[in-house]
Structure formats: C-alpha cells, structure tokens
Coordinates of C-alpha atoms in Angstrom, one line a residue:
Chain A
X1 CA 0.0 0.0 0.0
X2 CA 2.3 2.3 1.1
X3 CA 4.8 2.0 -2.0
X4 CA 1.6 2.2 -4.4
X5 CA 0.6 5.1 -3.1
X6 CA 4.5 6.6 -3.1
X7 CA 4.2 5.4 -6.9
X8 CA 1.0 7.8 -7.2
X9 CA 2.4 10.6 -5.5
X10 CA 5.4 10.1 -7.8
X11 CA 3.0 9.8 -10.8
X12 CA 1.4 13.3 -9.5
X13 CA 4.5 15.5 -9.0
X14 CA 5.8 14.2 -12.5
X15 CA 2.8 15.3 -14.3
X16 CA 2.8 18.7 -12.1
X17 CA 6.0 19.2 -13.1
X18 CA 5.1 18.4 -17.0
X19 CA 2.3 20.6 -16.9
X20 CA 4.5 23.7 -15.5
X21 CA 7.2 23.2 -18.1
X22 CA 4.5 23.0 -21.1
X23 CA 2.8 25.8 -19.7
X24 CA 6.0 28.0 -19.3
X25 CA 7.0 26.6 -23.2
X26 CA 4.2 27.6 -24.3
X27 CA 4.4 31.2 -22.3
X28 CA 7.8 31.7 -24.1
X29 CA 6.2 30.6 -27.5
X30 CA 3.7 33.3 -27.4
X31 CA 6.3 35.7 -26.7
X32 CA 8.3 34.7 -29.8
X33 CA 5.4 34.2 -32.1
X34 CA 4.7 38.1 -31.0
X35 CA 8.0 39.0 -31.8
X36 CA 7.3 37.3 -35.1
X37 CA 4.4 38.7 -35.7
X38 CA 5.6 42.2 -35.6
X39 CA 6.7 41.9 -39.3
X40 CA 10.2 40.2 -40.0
X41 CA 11.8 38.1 -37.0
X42 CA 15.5 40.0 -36.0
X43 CA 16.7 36.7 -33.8
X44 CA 20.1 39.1 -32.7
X45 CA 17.5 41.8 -31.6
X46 CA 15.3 39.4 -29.9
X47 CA 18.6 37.8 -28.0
X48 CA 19.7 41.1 -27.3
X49 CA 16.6 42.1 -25.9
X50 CA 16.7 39.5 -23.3
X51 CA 20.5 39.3 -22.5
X52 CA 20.8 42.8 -22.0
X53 CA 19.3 44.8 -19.2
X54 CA 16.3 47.0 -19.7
X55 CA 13.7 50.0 -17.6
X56 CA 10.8 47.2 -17.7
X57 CA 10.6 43.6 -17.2
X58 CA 9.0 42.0 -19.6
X59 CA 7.7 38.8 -19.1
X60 CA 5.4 37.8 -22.2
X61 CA 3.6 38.6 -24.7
X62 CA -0.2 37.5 -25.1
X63 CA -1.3 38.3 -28.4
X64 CA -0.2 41.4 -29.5
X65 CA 0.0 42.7 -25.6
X66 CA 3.1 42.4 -23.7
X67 CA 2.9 41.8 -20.4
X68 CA 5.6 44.0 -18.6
X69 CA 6.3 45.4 -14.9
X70 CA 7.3 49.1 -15.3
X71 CA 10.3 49.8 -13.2
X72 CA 11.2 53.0 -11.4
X73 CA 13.3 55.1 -13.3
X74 CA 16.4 57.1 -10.4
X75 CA 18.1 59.7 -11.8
X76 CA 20.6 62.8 -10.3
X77 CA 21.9 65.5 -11.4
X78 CA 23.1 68.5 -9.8
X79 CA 21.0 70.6 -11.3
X80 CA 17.5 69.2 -10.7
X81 CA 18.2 66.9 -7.8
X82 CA 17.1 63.6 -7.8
X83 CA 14.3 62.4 -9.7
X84 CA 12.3 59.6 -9.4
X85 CA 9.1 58.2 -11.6
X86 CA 7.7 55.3 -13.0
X87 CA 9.1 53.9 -16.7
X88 CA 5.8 53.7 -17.6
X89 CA 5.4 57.4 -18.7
X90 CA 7.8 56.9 -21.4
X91 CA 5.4 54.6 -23.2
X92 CA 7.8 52.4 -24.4
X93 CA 9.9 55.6 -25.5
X94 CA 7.1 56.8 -27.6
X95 CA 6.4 59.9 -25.4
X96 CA 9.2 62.3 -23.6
X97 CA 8.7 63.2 -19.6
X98 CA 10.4 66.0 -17.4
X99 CA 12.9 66.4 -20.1
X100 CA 14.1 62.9 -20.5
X101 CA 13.2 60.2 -23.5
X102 CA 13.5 57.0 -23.7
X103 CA 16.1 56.0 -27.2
X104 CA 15.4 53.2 -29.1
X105 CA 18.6 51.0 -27.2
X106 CA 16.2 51.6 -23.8
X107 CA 18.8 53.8 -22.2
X108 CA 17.5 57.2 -20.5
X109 CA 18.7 60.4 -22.9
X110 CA 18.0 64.0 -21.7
X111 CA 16.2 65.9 -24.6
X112 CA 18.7 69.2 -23.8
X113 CA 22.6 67.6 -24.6
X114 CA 24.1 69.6 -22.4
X115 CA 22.5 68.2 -19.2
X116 CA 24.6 65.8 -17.2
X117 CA 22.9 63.2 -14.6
X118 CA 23.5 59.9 -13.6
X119 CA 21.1 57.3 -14.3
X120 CA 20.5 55.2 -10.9
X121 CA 17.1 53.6 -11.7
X122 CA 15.8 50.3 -10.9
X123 CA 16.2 48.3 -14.0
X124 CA 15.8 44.7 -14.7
X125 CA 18.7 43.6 -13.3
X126 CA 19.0 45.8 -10.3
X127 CA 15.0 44.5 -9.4
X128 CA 16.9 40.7 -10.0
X129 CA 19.3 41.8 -7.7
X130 CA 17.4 43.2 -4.9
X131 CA 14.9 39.7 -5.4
X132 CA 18.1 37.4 -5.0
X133 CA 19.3 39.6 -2.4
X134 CA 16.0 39.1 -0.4
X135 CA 16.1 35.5 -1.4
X136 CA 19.8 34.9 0.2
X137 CA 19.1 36.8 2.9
X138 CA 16.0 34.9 3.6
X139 CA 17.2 31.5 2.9
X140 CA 20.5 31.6 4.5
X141 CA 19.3 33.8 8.0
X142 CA 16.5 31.5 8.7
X143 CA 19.0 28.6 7.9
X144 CA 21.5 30.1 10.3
X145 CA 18.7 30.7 12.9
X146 CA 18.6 26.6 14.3
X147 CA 22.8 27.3 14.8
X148 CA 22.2 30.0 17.1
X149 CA 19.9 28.1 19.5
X150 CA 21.8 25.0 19.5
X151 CA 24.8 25.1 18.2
X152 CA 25.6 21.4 19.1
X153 CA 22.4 20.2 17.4
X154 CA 22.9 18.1 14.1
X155 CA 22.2 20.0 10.7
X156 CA 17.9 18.7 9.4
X157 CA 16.2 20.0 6.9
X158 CA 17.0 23.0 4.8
X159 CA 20.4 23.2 7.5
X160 CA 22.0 19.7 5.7
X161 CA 21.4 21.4 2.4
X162 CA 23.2 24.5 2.9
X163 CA 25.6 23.2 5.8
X164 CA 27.5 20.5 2.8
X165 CA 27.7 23.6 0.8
X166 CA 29.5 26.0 3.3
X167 CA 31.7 23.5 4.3
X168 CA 32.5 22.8 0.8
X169 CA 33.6 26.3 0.1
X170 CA 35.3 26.5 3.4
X171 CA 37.3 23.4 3.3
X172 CA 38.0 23.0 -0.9
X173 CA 37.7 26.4 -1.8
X174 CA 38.7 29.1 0.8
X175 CA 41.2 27.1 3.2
X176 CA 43.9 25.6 0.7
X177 CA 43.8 28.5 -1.3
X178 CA 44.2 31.2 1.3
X179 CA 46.1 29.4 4.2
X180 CA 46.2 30.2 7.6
X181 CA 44.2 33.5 7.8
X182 CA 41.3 32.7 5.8
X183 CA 39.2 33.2 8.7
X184 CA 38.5 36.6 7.0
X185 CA 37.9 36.4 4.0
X186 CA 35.2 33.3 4.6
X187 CA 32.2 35.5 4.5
X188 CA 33.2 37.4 1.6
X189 CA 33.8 33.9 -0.4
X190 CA 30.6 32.1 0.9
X191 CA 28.7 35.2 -0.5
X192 CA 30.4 35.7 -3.3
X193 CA 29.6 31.9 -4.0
X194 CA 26.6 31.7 -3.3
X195 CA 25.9 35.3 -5.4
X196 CA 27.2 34.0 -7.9
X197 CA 25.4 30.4 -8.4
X198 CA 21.8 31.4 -6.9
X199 CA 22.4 34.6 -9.8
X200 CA 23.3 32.0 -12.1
X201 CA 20.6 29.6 -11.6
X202 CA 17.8 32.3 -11.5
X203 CA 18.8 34.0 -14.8
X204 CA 18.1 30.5 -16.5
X205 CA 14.6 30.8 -15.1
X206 CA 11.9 31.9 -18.2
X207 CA 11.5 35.8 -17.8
X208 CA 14.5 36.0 -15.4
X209 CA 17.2 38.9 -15.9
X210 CA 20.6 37.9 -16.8
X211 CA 22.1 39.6 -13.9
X212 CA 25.3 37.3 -13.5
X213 CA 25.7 37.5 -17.3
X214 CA 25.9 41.6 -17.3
X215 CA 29.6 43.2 -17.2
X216 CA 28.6 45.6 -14.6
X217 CA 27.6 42.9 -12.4
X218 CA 30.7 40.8 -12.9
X219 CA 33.2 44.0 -12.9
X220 CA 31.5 44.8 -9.8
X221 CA 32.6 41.2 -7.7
X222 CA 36.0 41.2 -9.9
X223 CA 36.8 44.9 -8.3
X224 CA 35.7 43.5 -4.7
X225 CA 38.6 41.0 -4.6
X226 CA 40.9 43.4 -6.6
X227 CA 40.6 45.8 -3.7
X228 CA 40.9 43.2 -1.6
X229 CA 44.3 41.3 -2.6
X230 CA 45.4 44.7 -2.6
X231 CA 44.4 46.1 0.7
X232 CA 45.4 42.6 2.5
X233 CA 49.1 42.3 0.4
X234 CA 51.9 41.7 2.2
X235 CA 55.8 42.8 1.3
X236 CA 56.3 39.8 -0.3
X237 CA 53.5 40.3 -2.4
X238 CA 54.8 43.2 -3.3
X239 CA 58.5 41.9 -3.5
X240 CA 57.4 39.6 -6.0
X241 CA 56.1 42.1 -8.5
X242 CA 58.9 44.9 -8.0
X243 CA 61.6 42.1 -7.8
X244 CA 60.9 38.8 -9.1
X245 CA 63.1 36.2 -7.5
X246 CA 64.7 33.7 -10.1
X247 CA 64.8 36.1 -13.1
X248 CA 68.2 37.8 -14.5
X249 CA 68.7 40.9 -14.1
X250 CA 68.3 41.8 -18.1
X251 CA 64.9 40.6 -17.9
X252 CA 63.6 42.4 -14.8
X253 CA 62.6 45.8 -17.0
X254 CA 60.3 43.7 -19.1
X255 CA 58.9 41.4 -16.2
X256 CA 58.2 44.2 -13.9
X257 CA 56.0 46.2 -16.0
X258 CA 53.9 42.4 -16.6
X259 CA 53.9 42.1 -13.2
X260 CA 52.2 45.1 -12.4
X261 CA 49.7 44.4 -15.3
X262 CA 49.0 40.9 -13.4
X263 CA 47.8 43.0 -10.3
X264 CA 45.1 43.9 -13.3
X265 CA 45.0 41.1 -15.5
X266 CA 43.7 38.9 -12.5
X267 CA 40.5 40.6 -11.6
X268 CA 40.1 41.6 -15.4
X269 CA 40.1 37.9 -16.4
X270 CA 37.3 37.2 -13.2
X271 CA 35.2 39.7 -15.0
X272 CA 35.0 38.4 -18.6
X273 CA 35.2 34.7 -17.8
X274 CA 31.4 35.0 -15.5
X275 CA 30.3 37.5 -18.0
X276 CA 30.8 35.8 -21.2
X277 CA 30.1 31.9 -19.6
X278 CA 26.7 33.0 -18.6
X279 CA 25.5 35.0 -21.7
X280 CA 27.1 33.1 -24.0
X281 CA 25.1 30.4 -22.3
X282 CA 22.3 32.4 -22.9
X283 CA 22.8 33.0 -26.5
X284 CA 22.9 29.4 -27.2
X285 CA 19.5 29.0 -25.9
X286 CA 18.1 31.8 -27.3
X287 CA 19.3 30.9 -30.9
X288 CA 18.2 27.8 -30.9
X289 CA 15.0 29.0 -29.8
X290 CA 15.0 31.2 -32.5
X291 CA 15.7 28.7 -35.1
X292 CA 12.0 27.7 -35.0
X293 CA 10.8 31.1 -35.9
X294 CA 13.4 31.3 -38.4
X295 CA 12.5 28.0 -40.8
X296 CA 8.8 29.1 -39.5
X297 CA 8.7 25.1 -38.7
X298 CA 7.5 23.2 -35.1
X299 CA 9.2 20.7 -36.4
X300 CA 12.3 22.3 -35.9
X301 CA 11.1 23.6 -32.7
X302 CA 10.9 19.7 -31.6
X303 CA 14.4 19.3 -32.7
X304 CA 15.9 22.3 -31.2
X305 CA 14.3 22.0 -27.5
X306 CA 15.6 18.6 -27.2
X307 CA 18.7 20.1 -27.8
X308 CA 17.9 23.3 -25.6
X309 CA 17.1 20.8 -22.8
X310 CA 20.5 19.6 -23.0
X311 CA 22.0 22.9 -23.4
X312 CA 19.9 23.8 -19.9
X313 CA 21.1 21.0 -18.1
X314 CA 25.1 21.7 -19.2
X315 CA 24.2 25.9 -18.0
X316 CA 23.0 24.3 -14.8
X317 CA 26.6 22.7 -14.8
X318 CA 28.1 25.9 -15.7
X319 CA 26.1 27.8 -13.3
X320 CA 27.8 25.9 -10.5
X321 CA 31.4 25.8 -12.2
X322 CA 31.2 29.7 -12.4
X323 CA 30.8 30.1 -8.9
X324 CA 33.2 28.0 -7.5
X325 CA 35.9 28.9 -10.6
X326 CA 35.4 32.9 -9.4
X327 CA 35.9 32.1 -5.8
X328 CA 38.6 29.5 -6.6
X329 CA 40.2 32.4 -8.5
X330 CA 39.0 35.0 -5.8
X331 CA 40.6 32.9 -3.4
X332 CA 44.1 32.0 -5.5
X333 CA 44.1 36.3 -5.8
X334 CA 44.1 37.0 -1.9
X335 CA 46.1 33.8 -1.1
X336 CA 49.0 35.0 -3.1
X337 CA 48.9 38.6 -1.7
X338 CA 48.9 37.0 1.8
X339 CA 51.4 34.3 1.8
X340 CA 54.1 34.3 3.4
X341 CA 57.0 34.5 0.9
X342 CA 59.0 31.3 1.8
X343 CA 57.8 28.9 -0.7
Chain B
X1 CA 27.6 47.5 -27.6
X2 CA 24.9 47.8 -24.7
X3 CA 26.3 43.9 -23.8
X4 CA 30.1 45.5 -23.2
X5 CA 29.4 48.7 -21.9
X6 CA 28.3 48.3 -17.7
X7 CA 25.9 50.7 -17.1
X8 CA 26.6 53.2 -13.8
X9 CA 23.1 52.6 -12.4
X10 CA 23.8 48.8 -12.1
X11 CA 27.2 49.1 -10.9
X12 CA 26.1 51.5 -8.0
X13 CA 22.9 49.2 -7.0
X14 CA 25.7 46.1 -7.6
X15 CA 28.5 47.4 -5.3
X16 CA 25.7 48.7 -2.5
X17 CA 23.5 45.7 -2.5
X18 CA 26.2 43.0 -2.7
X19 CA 28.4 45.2 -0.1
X20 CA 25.5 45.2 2.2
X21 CA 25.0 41.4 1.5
X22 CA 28.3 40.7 2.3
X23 CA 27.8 42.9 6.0
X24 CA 23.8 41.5 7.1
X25 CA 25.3 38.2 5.7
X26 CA 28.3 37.2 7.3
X27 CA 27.0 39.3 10.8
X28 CA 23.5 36.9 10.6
X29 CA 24.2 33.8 8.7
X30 CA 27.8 32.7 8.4
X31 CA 29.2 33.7 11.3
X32 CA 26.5 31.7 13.8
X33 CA 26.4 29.1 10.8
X34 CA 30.6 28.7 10.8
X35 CA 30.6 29.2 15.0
X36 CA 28.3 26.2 15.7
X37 CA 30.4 24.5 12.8
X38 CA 33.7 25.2 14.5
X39 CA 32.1 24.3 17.8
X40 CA 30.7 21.1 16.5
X41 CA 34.0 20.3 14.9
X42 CA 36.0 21.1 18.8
X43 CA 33.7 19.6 20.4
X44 CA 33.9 15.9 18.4
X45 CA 38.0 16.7 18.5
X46 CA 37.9 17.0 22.6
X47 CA 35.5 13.9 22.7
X48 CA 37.8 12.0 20.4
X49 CA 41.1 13.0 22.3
X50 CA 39.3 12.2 25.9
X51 CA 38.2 8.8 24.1
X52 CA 42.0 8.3 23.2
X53 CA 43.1 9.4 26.9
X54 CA 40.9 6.9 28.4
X55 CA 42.1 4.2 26.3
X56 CA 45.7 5.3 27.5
X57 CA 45.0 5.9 31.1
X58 CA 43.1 2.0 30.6
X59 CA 46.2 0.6 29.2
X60 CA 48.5 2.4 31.6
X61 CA 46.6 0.8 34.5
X62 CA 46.2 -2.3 33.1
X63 CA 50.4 -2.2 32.9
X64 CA 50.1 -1.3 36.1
X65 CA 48.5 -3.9 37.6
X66 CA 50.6 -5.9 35.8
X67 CA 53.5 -4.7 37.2
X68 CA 52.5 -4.7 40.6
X69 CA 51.7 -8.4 40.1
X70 CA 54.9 -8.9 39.2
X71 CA 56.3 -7.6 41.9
X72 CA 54.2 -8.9 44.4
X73 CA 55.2 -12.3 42.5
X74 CA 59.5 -11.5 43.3
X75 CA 58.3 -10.3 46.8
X76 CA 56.4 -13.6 47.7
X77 CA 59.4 -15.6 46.1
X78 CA 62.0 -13.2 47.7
X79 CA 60.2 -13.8 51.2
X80 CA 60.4 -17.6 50.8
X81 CA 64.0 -17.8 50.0
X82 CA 64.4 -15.5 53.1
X83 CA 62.5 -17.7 55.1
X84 CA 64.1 -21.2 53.6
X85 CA 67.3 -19.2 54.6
X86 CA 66.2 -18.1 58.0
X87 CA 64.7 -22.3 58.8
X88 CA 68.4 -23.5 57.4
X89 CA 70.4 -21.1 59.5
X90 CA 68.4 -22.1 62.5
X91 CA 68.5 -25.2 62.4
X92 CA 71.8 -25.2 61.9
X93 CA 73.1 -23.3 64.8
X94 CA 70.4 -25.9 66.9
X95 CA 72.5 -28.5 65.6
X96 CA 75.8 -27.1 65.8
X97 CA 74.4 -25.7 69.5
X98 CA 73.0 -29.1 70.0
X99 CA 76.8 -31.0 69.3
X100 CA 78.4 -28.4 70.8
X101 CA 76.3 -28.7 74.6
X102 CA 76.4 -32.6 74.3
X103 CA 80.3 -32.9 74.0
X104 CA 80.6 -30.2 77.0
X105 CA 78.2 -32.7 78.8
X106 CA 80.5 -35.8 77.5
X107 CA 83.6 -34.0 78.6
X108 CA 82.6 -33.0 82.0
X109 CA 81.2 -36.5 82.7
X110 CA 84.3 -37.7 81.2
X111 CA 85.3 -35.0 83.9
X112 CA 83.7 -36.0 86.6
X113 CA 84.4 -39.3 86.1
X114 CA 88.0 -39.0 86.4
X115 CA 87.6 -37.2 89.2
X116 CA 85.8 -40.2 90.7
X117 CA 88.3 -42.5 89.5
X118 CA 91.4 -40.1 91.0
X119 CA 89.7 -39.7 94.1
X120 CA 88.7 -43.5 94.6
X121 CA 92.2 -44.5 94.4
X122 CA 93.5 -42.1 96.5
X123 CA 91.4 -43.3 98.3
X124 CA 92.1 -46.8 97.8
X125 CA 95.7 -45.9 98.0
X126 CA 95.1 -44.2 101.5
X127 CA 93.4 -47.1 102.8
X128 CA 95.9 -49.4 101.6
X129 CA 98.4 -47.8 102.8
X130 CA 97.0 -47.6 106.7
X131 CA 95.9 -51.1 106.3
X132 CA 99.1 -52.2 105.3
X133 CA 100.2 -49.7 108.3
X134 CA 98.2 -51.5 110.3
X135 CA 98.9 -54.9 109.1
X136 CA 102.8 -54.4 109.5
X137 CA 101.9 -53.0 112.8
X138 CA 100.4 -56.0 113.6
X139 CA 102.9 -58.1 112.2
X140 CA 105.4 -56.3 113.8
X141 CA 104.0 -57.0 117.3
X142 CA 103.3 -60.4 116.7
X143 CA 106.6 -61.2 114.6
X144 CA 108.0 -60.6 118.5
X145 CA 105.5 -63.7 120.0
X146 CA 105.7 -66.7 117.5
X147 CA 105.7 -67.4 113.8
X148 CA 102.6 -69.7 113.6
X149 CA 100.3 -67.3 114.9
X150 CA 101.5 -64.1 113.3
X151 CA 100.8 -66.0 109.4
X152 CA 97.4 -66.7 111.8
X153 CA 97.3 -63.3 112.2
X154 CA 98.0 -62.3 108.6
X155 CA 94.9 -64.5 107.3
X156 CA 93.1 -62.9 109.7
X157 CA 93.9 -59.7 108.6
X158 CA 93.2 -60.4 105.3
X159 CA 89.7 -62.0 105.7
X160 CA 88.6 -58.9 107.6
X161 CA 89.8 -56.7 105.0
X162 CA 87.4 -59.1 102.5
X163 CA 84.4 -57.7 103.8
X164 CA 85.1 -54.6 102.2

C-alpha cells in the first residue's frame, strides 16, 4: 500500500512538473510568435533584448499585448536633484517626460545635450538583484537561525542542504587557497559563492534577468577582490612584482611592467570569464529558440528544444562551475597577496 | 555595444546591494552558521582525544597492575628464600648448638668421672696404705710372739679386710 501510493504521488509531482514546463514553453512561445508577428523576426534583436538589461521587465507577450512590470526610473543631477518616476510614462519611448526620453537601445537620454545626470534607476537587473538579495538573505538567515539556539544540534532540513555547501567552500575552496588567515575572507567567499550560483541559476529561469551575465555585475565582484588582494598584500606580495626572484637581471625591466599588469590582469580575467560563460550560455539558448521562428517550422522547434534541454542541463553545470571557478580564483588572488613569501 | 558597456546605475545598485550582503550576511548567517560549525568540529575533537586518553589511562593501569603483580610475585618468592634461609640457618646453629652442649656434657662426665676415679684410688691408695700400716703394725708385734700365729694373724687380717 504504502509503495503504491508513493508510486501515485510520484505519478502526481511528474505530471505537475510536465504541466508547468508546457505551460512556461508555451508562455515563451507566445512571446516569440509576437515578436514574429511584428513583421520580420530579427533573432540578434530578440537575443539582445533578453540578455541585455532593460527599464521594464518584460515577461510575455499574449497576443499582441506584452505583459511588462514598469520599473522605477532614479536619476541625479546636480542641477535638478534627484528624480524619481515610474518607466511607464515613457510609453515604451514613444512619449518624452520631465525632459528625459527613452532611445530606441532603452537607455535614458535627456532631450537638452548639455545636461549631465546619472542614471540610478531600478532596471531589470537591479530588481533581479534586490529579489536574489532578499532571497539569500531569507534563505540563509532562517537557515542560520537553528545554529544560534543549538549550536551542538545536528544540521535537518534546509540546514544539511546549505551546511554540505558551506563546508564545501570553506574546506575545498577558501582554506587551501588562502592558508592560515582565511578566517577573514570566509564570509566574503561564501557570499560571493553563493551570489554567484543562486544569480546564475535564477537568470536560467523563463522571464528572469541575466544579472550574473551583465559586465557591470561581474566587474563589480571582480573589483571587490581586486581591492581586496590589494588592501590585505603583504611585502612579499609586493617583492614579488617589484623584484621577481629567479629572473636575471636583463629581464627584470620587461617582467616588472607584466607584473604590475598581473595585479590587473587577475581581476580583469574574473570579469569576462562570469560574464561571457553566462551569456554566451544564454545566446545558445536563445538561438536555438530562435531557429523555429526562423525556418517558420514546429518541427524544428521539436528538434531544437531537445537540444535546448540539454543545453539547460550543461548551464546548470556551468552555473555551479562559475561560482566555485570565481571564488577559486577570488581565493588564488588573496592567497597570493597574503602568503608568506617562503615557498 | 549595450552587452560590453556596464551601465553606472547597475554598478552602484551592484556594489551597495552585494556590499550590504556581504555585511547582514556574514554578521547573521555565516558567522552563527561557521561558530556552531567550529564548535561542533571542537567539540567531536575533545570527545575523540578524551576517548583516546581513556584508552591510555586504561592501558597504563592495566600495565600497572601488571607490574604490581609482578612484583608482588618477586616479593612472595623473595620472602620464601628468606625464610628457607632463615629455617636453614636455625637449624643449623640448633645442631651445631646441640653438638656443641652434648660434648661439654660428655667432657665433664668424662670430667667427673676422672675425678671419681682419681679420688677413689686415693682413696684406695690411703686405705691401703693404713691397712698395710696396720697390718705391719700387727705383724710387727706379733713377729715378736711366734711365727705360727703371726701367718694366723696375717689370714686374719686379710679375711677382715674381705668384707670390704
């Protein structure tokens, strides 16, 4: 009885889960069969459209009306202070509002040239940001909250899914990397981590932002550890750029000047590699989503999600490689600027 | 272009909202999260090392023991040795004391014995003498009457001294 009814249960959950996927395929086919139905299909605007960030998230398309959340729009200057309203009264950039339009790339342009301001809104990304945020915050707090009443107690439910992890990056990642003081920098790699691979895993969702996949994001976390290798280096650290041990003396005016390029090399390298892993990843999918509305054939459709559903289950690989390869790196960065110079 | 280019707005909310992660995250999560961790981690260390010392302080007592048995074992034999010793010696010296008292008590019979013997024939020798003193006194005064009766005389003389 009781395995025929797990068997059921099973039965259930699978067909749930069926019925979610189909419904969110066919969400995402409306959306491109609007696109379509626009007039020609542009498959690098459509892929840009949804790699890039934007002033309104939009989710789908039903028929011919999209559904979008309008996001606040932030912006300073010094001559009219801060201003804040809705993207909504652009109209999709078809009307102007306090001076400011909306161009036909989505970014913010004031209608006198000469005015200066910063652009601070809330765009796609930032409102992916602040949900993750929330998410972490949530997730890992009320995880952390069983710890603080017993700390003896062993790890149950959501505790032995997270605990595994944080030991993971403690012991394989931050420890042997970093060495005896990585005390430290623990709470900077778990977050980063973490960031990193809950960003990563969202932005596969259908509607989601590609947050991890935008430069600003990833020059953002590659300037964090750049600032701190160099606020926790050491003088052999520094030794070992201004005088590299083991090279003749001839060669020292050409490896000096590398050296110091390194410092920046190192965090540049953390930026592109998250950036381009996760959009490129994203660009796959996209295009062969694409192909469908292409060759104008659900035949090809077939074909390409089987290959999209592999292609999803290698970015939820790559998801979990990027994390752990930028705090690996992250980790490599600081250890070197903190070791201890006898090696 | 727009993929390449990081927009300020996004880099501001990036750096304030992952900064401020990094702060309510590590004060509320990771540090009670890695604490209990560490704890946990001590606290099986300090149960495994007591675990250990108990084993040692086990064996050292079982050694222990042994050793005291052992030497309890050299102190029993020790004290019989001793003892065999201590019955050998005495019994010697009895014997040797034993010997020794008996031929004092030989020699001083043998002693005494003498003695006796010296001082019967003195005595003998005394009487003797002032019997034959006597005799010849007898003799003599006889001699001076006739023959026949002094032999009488003699025999006489001789049976008395018989009933000694």
């Amino acid at each position: 009885m009781i395995s025929l009814g797990r068997i059921a249960s099973n039965k259930t959950l699978i067909i749930r889960t069926l019925t979610i996927v189909l419904l969110l395929c066919s969400s995402s086919l409306k959306m491109f069969a609007a696109s379509g139905g626009d007039g020609e299909f542009n498959p690098g605007e459509m892929i840009m459209h949804h790699v890039t960030d934007a002033h309104e998230w939009h989710l789908l398309d039903i028929g011919e009306t999209a559904v979008t959340i309008p996001l606040p729009i932030i912006l300073y200057s010094s001559s009219k202070g801060l201003e804040v309203f809705m993207s909504g009264k652009f109209h999709h950039g078809e009307t102007s509002y306090q001076g400011y339009s909306m161009n036909a790339a989505g970014h913010v342009v004031a209608e006198d040239p000469n005015h200066e301001f910063y652009d601070l809104s809330i765009t796609k990304n930032v409102a992916a940001l602040i949900l993750g945020a929330i998410l972490m915050i949530v997730l890992f707090v009320s995880v952390a909250r069983p710890y603080k009443k017993d700390p003896s107690a062993p790890p149950k439910g959501l505790q032995s899914w997270v605990e595994p992890l944080v030991l993971y990056v403690k012991n394989e990642i931050v420890k042997p990397n970093i060495g005896p003081k990585y005390e430290r920098y623990l709470p900077y790699m778990l977050t980063l981590f973490f960031f990193i691979w809950l960003g990563n895993l969202l932005g596969l969702l259908p509607g989601a932002a590609n947050l991890t996949g935008n430069i600003a994001v990833t020059m953002v976390l590659a300037a964090i550890t750049l600032v701190m290798t160099l606020f926790s280096s050491n003088k052999h650290y520094w030794a070992h750029i201004f005088n590299p041990p083991g090279v003749p003396l001839l060669l020292k005016p050409i490896m000096i000047p590398i050296e110091i390029l390194g410092i920046f090399t190192k965090p540049f390298s953390l930026m592109l590699r998250l950036f381009v892993a996760i959009t490129a990843g994203h660009i796959v999918i996209l295009s062969l989503i694409g192909l469908a509305f292409i060759f104008h054939s659900a035949w090809v459709g077939v074909g390409t999600s089987l290959v999209v559903l592999f292609i999803n289950i290698i970015e939820l690989l790559v998801a979990t490689i990027q994390a752990y390869v930028f705090t690996l790196f992250s980790s490599m960065y600081i250890g070197m600027a903190v070791a201890d110079g006898h090696h | 272009m727009d993929l390449i280019t990081p927009g300020f707005g996004l880099i501001f909310w990036q750096t304030v909202i992952f900064l401020a992660l990094v702060f309510v995250l590590s004060k509320y999560a990771w540090k009670p999260m890695l604490n209990a961790v560490k704890e946990r981690e001590s606290s099986i260390e300090e149960s495994l090392a007591a675990a250990e010392k108990a084993k040692e302080e086990m064996s050292k007592l079982q050694s222990d023991n042994e050793k005291l048995l052992d030497e309890a074992r050299l102190e029993r034999d020790k004290i019989i040795k001793e003892a065999l010793a201590t019955a050998n010696n005495i019994k010697d010296e009895a014997k040797t004391a034993a010997s020794k008292i008996s031929g004092k008590m030989i020699e001083d019979a043998k002693l005494a014995i003498n003695n006796e013997k010296q001082a019967a024939l003195t005595e003998m020798k005394n009487q003797v003498a002032s019997l034959s003193l006597e005799i010849a006194e007898r003799l003599l005064r006889q001699n001076l009457d006739d023959q026949p009766k002094q032999s009488q005389l003699v025999d006489q003389y001789l049976n008395d001294l018989n009933i000694n």
